[in-house]
Coordinates of C-alpha atoms and ligand atoms in Angstrom, one line a residue:
X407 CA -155.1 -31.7 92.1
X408 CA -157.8 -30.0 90.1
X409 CA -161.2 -29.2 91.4
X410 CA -162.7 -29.6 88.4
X411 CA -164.9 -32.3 86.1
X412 CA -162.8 -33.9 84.2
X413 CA -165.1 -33.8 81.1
X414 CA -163.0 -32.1 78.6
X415 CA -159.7 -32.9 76.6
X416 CA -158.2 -29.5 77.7
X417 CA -155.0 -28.6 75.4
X418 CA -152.6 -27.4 78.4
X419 CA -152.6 -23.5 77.4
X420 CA -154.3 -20.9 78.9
X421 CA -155.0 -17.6 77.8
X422 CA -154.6 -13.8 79.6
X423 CA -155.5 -11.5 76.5
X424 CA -156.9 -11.5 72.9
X425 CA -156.9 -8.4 70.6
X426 CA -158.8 -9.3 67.2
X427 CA -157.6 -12.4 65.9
X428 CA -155.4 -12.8 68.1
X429 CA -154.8 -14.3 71.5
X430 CA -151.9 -14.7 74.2
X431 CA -150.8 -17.2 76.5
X432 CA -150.1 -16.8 80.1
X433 CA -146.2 -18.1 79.2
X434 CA -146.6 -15.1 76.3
X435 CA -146.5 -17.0 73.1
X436 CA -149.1 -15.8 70.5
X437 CA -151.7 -17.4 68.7
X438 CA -153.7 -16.4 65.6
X439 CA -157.3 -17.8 66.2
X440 CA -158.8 -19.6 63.5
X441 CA -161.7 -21.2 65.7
X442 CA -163.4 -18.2 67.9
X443 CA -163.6 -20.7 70.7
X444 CA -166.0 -22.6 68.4
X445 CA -167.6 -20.2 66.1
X446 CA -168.2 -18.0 69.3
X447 CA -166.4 -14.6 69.6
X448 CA -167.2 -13.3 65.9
X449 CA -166.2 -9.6 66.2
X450 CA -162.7 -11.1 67.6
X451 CA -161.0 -10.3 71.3
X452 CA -161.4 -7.8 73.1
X453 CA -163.6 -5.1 70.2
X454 CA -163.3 -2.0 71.3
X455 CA -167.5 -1.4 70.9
X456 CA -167.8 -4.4 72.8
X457 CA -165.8 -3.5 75.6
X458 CA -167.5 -0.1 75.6
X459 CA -170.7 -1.1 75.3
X460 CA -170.1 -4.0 78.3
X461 CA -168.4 -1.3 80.4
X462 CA -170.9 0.7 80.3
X463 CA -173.5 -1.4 80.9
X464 CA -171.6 -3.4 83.7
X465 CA -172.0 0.5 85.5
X466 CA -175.4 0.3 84.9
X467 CA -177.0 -2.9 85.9
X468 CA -176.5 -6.8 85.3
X469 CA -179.2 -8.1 85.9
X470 CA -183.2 -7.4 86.8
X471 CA -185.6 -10.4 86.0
X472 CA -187.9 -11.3 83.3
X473 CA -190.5 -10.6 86.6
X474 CA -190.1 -6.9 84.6
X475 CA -189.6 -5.1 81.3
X476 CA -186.2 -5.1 80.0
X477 CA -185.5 -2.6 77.1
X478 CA -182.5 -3.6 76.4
X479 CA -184.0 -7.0 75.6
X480 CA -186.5 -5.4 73.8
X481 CA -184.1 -3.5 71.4
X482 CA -182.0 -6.8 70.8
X483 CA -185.2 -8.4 69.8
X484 CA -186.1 -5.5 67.4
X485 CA -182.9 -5.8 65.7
X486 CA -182.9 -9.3 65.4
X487 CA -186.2 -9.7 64.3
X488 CA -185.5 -7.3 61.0
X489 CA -182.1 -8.7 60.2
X490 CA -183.7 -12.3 60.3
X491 CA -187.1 -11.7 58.9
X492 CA -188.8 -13.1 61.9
X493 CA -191.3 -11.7 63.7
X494 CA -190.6 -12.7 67.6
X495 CA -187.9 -13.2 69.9
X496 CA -187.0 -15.5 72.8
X497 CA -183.7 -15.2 74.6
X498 CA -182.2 -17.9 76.8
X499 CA -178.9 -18.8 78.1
X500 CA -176.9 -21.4 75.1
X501 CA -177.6 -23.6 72.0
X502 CA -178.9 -26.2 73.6
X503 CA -181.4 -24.2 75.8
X504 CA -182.6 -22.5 72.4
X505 CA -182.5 -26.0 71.0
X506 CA -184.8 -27.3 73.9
X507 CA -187.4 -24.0 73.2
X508 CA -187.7 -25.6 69.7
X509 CA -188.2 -28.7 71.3
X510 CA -191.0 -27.6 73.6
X511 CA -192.7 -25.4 70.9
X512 CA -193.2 -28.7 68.5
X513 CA -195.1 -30.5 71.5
X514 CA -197.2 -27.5 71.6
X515 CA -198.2 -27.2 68.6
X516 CA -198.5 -31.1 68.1
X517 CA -201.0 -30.9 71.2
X518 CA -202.7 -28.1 69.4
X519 CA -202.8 -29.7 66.4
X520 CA -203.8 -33.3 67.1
X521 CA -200.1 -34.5 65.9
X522 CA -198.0 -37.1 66.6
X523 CA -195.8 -35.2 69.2
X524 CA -192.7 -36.6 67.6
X525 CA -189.9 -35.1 65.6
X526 CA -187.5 -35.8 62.6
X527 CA -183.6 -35.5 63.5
X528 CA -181.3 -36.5 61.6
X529 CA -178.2 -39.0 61.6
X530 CA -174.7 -37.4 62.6
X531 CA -176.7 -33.7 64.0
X532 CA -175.5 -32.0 66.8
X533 CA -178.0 -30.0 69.0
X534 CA -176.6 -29.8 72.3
X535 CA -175.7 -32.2 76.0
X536 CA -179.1 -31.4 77.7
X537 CA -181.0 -34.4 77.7
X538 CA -183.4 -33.6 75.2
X539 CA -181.1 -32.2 73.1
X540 CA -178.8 -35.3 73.1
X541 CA -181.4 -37.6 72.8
X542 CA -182.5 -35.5 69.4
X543 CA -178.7 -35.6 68.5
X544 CA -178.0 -38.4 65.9
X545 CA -174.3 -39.5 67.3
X546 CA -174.8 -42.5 69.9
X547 CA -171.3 -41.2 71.4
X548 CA -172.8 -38.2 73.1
X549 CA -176.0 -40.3 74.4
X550 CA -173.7 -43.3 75.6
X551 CA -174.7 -44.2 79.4
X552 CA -177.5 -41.0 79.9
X553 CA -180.5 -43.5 78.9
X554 CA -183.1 -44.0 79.4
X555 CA -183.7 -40.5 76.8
X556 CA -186.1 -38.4 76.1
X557 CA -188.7 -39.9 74.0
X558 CA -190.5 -38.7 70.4
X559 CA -187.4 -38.0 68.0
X560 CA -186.9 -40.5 64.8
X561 CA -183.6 -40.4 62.8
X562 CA -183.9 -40.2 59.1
X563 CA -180.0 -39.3 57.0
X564 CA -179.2 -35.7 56.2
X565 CA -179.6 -34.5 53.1
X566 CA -181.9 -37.9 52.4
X567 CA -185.3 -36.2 51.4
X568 CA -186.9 -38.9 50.8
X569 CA -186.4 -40.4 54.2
X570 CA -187.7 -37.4 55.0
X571 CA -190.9 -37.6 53.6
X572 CA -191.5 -41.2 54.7
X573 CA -191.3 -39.8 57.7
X574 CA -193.2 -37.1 58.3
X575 CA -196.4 -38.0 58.5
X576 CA -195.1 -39.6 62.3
X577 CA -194.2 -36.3 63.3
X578 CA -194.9 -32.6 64.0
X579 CA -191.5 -31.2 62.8
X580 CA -188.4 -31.5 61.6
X581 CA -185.1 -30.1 63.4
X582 CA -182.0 -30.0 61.3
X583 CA -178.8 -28.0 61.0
X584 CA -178.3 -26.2 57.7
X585 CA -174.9 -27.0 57.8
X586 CA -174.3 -29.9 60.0
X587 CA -170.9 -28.6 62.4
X588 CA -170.0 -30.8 64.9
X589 CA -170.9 -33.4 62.2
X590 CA -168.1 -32.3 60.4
X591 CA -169.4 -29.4 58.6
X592 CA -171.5 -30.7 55.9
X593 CA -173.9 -28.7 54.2
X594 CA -177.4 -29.5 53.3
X595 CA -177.5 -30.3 49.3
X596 CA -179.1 -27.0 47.5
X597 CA -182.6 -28.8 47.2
X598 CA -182.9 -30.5 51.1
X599 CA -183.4 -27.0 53.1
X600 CA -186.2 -26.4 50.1
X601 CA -187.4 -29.6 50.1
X602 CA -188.2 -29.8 53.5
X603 CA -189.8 -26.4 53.7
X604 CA -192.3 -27.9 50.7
X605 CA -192.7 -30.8 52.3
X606 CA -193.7 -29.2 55.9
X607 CA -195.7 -26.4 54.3
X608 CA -197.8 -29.2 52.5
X609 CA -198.3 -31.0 55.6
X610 CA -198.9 -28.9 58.0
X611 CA -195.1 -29.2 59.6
X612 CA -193.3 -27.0 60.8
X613 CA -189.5 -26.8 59.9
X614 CA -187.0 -25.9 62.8
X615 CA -183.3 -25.0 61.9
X616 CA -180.3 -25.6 64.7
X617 CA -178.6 -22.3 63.3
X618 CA -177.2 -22.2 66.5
X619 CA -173.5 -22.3 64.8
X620 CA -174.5 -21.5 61.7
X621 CA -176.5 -18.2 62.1
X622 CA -175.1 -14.5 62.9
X623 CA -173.2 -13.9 59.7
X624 CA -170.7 -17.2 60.2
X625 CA -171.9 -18.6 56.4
X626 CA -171.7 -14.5 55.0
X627 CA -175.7 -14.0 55.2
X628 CA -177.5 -13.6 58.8
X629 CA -178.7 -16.8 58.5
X630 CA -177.7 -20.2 56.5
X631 CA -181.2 -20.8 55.9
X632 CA -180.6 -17.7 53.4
X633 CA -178.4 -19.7 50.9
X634 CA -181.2 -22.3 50.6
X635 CA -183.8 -19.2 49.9
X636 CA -185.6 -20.8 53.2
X637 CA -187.3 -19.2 56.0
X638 CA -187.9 -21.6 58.5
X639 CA -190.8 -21.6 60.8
X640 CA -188.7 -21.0 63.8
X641 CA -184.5 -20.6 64.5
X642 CA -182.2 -21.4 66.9
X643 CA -179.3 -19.2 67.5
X644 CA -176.4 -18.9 70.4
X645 CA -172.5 -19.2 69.4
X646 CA -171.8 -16.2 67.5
X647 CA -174.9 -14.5 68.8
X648 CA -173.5 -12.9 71.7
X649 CA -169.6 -12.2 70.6
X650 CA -168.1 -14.8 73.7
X651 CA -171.4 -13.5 76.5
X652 CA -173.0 -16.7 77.0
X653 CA -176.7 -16.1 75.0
X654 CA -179.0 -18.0 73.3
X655 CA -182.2 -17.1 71.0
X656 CA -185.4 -18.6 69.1
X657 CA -186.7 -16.8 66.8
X658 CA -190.5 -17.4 65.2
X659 CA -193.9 -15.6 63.9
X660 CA -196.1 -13.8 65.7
X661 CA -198.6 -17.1 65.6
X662 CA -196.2 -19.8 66.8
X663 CA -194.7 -17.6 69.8
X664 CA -198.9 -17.5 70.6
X665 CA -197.6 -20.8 71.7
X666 CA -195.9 -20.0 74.5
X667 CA -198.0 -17.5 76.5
X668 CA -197.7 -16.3 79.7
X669 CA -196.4 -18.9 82.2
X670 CA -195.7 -21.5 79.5
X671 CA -191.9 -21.2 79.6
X672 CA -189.1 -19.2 80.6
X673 CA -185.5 -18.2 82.4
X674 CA -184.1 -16.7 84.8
X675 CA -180.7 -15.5 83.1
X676 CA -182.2 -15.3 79.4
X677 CA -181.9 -11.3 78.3
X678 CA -180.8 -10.0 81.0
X679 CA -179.6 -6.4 80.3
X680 CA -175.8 -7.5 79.5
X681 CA -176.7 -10.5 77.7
X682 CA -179.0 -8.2 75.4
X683 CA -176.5 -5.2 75.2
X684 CA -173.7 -8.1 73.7
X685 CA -176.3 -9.0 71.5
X686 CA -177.0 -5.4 70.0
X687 CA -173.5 -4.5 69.8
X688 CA -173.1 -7.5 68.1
X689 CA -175.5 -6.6 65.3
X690 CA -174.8 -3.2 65.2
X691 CA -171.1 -4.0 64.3
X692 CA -172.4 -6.5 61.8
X693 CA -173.8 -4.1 59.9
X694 CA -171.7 -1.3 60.5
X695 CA -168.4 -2.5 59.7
X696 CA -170.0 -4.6 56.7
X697 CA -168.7 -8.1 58.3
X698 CA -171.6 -10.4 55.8
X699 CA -169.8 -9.2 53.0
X700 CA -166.2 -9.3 55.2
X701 CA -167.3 -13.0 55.1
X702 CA -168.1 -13.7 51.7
X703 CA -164.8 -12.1 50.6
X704 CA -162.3 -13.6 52.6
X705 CA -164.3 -17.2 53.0
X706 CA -163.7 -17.5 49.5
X707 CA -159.9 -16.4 50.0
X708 CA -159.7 -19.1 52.5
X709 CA -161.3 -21.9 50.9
X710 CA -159.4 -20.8 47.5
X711 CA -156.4 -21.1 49.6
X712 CA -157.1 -24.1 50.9
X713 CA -158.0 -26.2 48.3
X714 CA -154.3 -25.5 46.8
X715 CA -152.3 -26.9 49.4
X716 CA -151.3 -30.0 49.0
X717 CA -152.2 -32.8 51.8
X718 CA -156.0 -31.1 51.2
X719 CA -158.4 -34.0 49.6
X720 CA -161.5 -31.4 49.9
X721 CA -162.5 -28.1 51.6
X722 CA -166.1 -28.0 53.1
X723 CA -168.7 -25.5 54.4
X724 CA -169.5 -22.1 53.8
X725 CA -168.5 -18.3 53.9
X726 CA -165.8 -18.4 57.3
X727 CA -167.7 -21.9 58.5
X728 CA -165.3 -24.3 56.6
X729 CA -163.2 -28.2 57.1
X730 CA -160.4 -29.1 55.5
X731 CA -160.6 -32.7 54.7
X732 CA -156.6 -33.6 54.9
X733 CA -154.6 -37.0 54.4
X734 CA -153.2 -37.1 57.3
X735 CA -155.7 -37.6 60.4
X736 CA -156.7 -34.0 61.5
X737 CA -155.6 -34.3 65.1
X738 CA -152.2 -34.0 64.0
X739 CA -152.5 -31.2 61.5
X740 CA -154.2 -29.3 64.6
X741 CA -151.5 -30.0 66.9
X742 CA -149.0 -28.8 64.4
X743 CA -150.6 -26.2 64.1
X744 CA -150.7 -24.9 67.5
X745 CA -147.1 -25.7 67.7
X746 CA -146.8 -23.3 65.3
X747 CA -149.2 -20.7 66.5
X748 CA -152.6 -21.1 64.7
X749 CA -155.6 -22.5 66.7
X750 CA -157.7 -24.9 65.4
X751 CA -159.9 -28.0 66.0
X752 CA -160.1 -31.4 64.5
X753 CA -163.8 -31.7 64.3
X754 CA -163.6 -35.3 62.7
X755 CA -160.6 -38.0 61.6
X756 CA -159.7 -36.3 58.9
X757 CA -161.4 -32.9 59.1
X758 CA -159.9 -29.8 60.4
X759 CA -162.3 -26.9 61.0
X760 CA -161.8 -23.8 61.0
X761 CA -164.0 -20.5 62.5
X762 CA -162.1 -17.5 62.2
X763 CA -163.9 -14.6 64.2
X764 CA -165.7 -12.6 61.3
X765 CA -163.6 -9.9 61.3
X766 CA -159.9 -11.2 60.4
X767 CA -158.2 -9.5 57.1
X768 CA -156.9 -10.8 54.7
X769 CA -153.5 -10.7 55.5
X770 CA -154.4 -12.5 58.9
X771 CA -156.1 -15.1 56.4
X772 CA -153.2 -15.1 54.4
X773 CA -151.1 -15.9 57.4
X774 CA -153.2 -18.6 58.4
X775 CA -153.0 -20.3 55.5
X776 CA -148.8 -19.8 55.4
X777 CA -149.3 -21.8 58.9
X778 CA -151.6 -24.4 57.1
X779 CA -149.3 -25.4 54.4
X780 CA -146.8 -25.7 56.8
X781 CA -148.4 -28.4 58.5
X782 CA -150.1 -30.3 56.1
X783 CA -146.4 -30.9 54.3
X784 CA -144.5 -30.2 58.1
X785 CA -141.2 -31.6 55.7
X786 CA -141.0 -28.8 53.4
X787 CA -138.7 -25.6 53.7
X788 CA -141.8 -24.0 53.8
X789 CA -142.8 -24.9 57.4
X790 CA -139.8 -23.7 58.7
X791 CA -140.4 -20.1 57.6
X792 CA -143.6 -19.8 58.6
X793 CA -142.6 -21.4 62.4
X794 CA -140.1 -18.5 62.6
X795 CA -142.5 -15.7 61.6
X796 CA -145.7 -16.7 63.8
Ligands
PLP305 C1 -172.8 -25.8 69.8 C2 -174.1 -26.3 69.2 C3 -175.2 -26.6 70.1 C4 -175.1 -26.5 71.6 O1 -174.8 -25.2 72.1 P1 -174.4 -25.0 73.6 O2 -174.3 -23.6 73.7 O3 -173.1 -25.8 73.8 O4 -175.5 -25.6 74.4 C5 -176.4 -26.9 69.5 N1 -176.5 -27.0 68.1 C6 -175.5 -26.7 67.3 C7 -175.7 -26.8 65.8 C8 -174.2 -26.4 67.8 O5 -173.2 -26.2 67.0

């Protein structure tokens, strides 16, 4: 009998070891990972400046408090800041703790401002299984039996900017995904990320952005927000962030951070010296092995791919953040999959995402997509080749 919740749908597999793309069962079968464990371990298993950088600092120390200064926290901060054009740096523990910093800096600044201290969401958003951040999640699903929630969120529809206006004069921000993921990875329309950052900047809103899957070079740029040409007023990051070290991050100005002073909020785990040395190495390999541009390339290989094969009604998202709307329902071109040796996750009915770590090659790409087209027609001589070579 298992010890455990039984909150998730577990697949029954369990991994030992991963190298790159690449992970292997306990019962040794071998799986090329197309999902990262959601968007999560970008530089792949088991990088060898990850490892070394962890080791080392595993010698060193874990942990020391917030209660004192923390350089390594300080330098992943520094780094952050320039690569996303942001001025300040919070670090916390996940998505939805970075979601729920967002949360608490809008009340501030609606107490400081005289505003209503309510916030636009938007239909079908994911932000995270805290209670504030499922009651600012639009999907009723997650929020089933947890009421009464947390007050002072209105829905409006995505990429509806009228709605949008309408309702902002109720509110003290807006929180939105620039690419909606659990939603089933639908982008904002190339106006609605401007749009809103007019609208808030007339107003005297601010604009918060749930990059907390998109961010981190996932889209090809450090942030989505970049695609849009928008720089929001303050970002939430985790998934990617920290390469599979559980980390979270809100980034803002100078002026808005004055938000939060001393006492005002805080954690006890949030950039601690491991958590902060994953999220340096991180960026460092980013930049040094030229992984934005990695993504650019070989997202367009993959969505080019994809929209060939047949069984494939439409291919959504961008740079390695991508779903493959398919004919037949999505759970079963995932289990396929698997059965064939290619991880990935059926995010809706009929859409199958996929988040390959950001440093797969094309040939792992091309592999993946070999798999694909095996399940999507699983008839064809086609599948039977690609079973065999997995
Ligand atoms: C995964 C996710 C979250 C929640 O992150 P956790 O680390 O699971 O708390 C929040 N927002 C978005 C957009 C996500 O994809």
């Amino acid at each position: 009998m298992s010890h455990l919740f039984a909150n998730y749908n577990r697949l029954g597999v369990a991994f030992e070891s991963g190298q790159g793309c690449w992970l292997k069962a306990t019962d040794g079968r071998e799986f090329l990972d197309f999902l990262s464990g959601i968007a999560v371990t970008s530089l792949g298993h088991a990088h060898p400046r990850m490892v070394k950088a962890l080791q080392a600092q595993v010698s060193r120390l874990l942990h020391v408090s917030n209660l004192y200064e923390i350089p390594e926290q300080e330098k992943a901060a520094t780094h952050l800041s320039r690569v996303c054009q942001q001025e300040r740096a919070f670090f916390c523990n996940s998505g939805a703790e970075a979601n729920e910093c967002l949360i608490k800096l809008a009340r501030r600044y609606a107490h400081e401002h005289g505003l209503p201290p309510v916030i636009t969401v938007t239909h079908n958003s994911f932000h995270g299984r805290t209670l504030a951040t499922v009651s600012a999640t639009g999907n009723p699903k997650y929020q089933q039996g947890f009421e009464p929630l947390v007050p002072g969120f209105q829905f409006v529809d995505f990429n509806d900017l009228k709605a949008a206006r309408e309702s902002l004069e109720q509110c003290c921000a807006i929180l939105v995904e620039p690419i909606q993921g659990e939603g089933g990875v639908i982008p904002a329309t190339s106006d609605y990320l401007g749009g809103l950052k007019s609208l808030c900047e007339e107003q005297g809103k601010l604009l918060l952005l749930d990059e907390v899957q998109t961010g981190i070079g996932r889209t090809g740029s450090w942030l989505a927000a970049e695609h849009y040409g928008v720089k929001a007023d303050a970002t939430a990051l985790a998934k990617g962030l920290g390469g599979g070290v559980p980390v979270g991050a809100v980034l803002t100005s100078e002026k808005l951070s004055q938000l939060m002073g001393p006492g005002s909020h805080g954690t006890t785990f949030g950039g601690n010296p491991l958590a902060s040395i994953a999220i340096s190495t991180v960026l460092e390999v980013i930049e040094e092995e030229g992984l934005l541009e990695r993504v650019r390339t070989n997202g367009h290989l993959l969505r080019e791919g994809l929209k060939r094969l047949a069984g494939v009604t439409e291919v959504r998202g961008v740079g390695l953040m991508l779903a493959v709307i398919t004919e037949d329902p999505a759970a079963e071109i995932a289990e396929r999959a698997y059965q064939r040796g290619l991880l990935v996750n059926a995010v809706r009915p009929h859409a199958v995402r996929l988040a390959p770590p950001l440093i797969i090659t094309e040939t792992e790409v091309e592999k993946g997509l070999e798999i694909l087209e095996a399940c999507l027609c699983p008839q064809s001589s086609v599948g039977a080749k690609s079973a065999s070579s997995a």
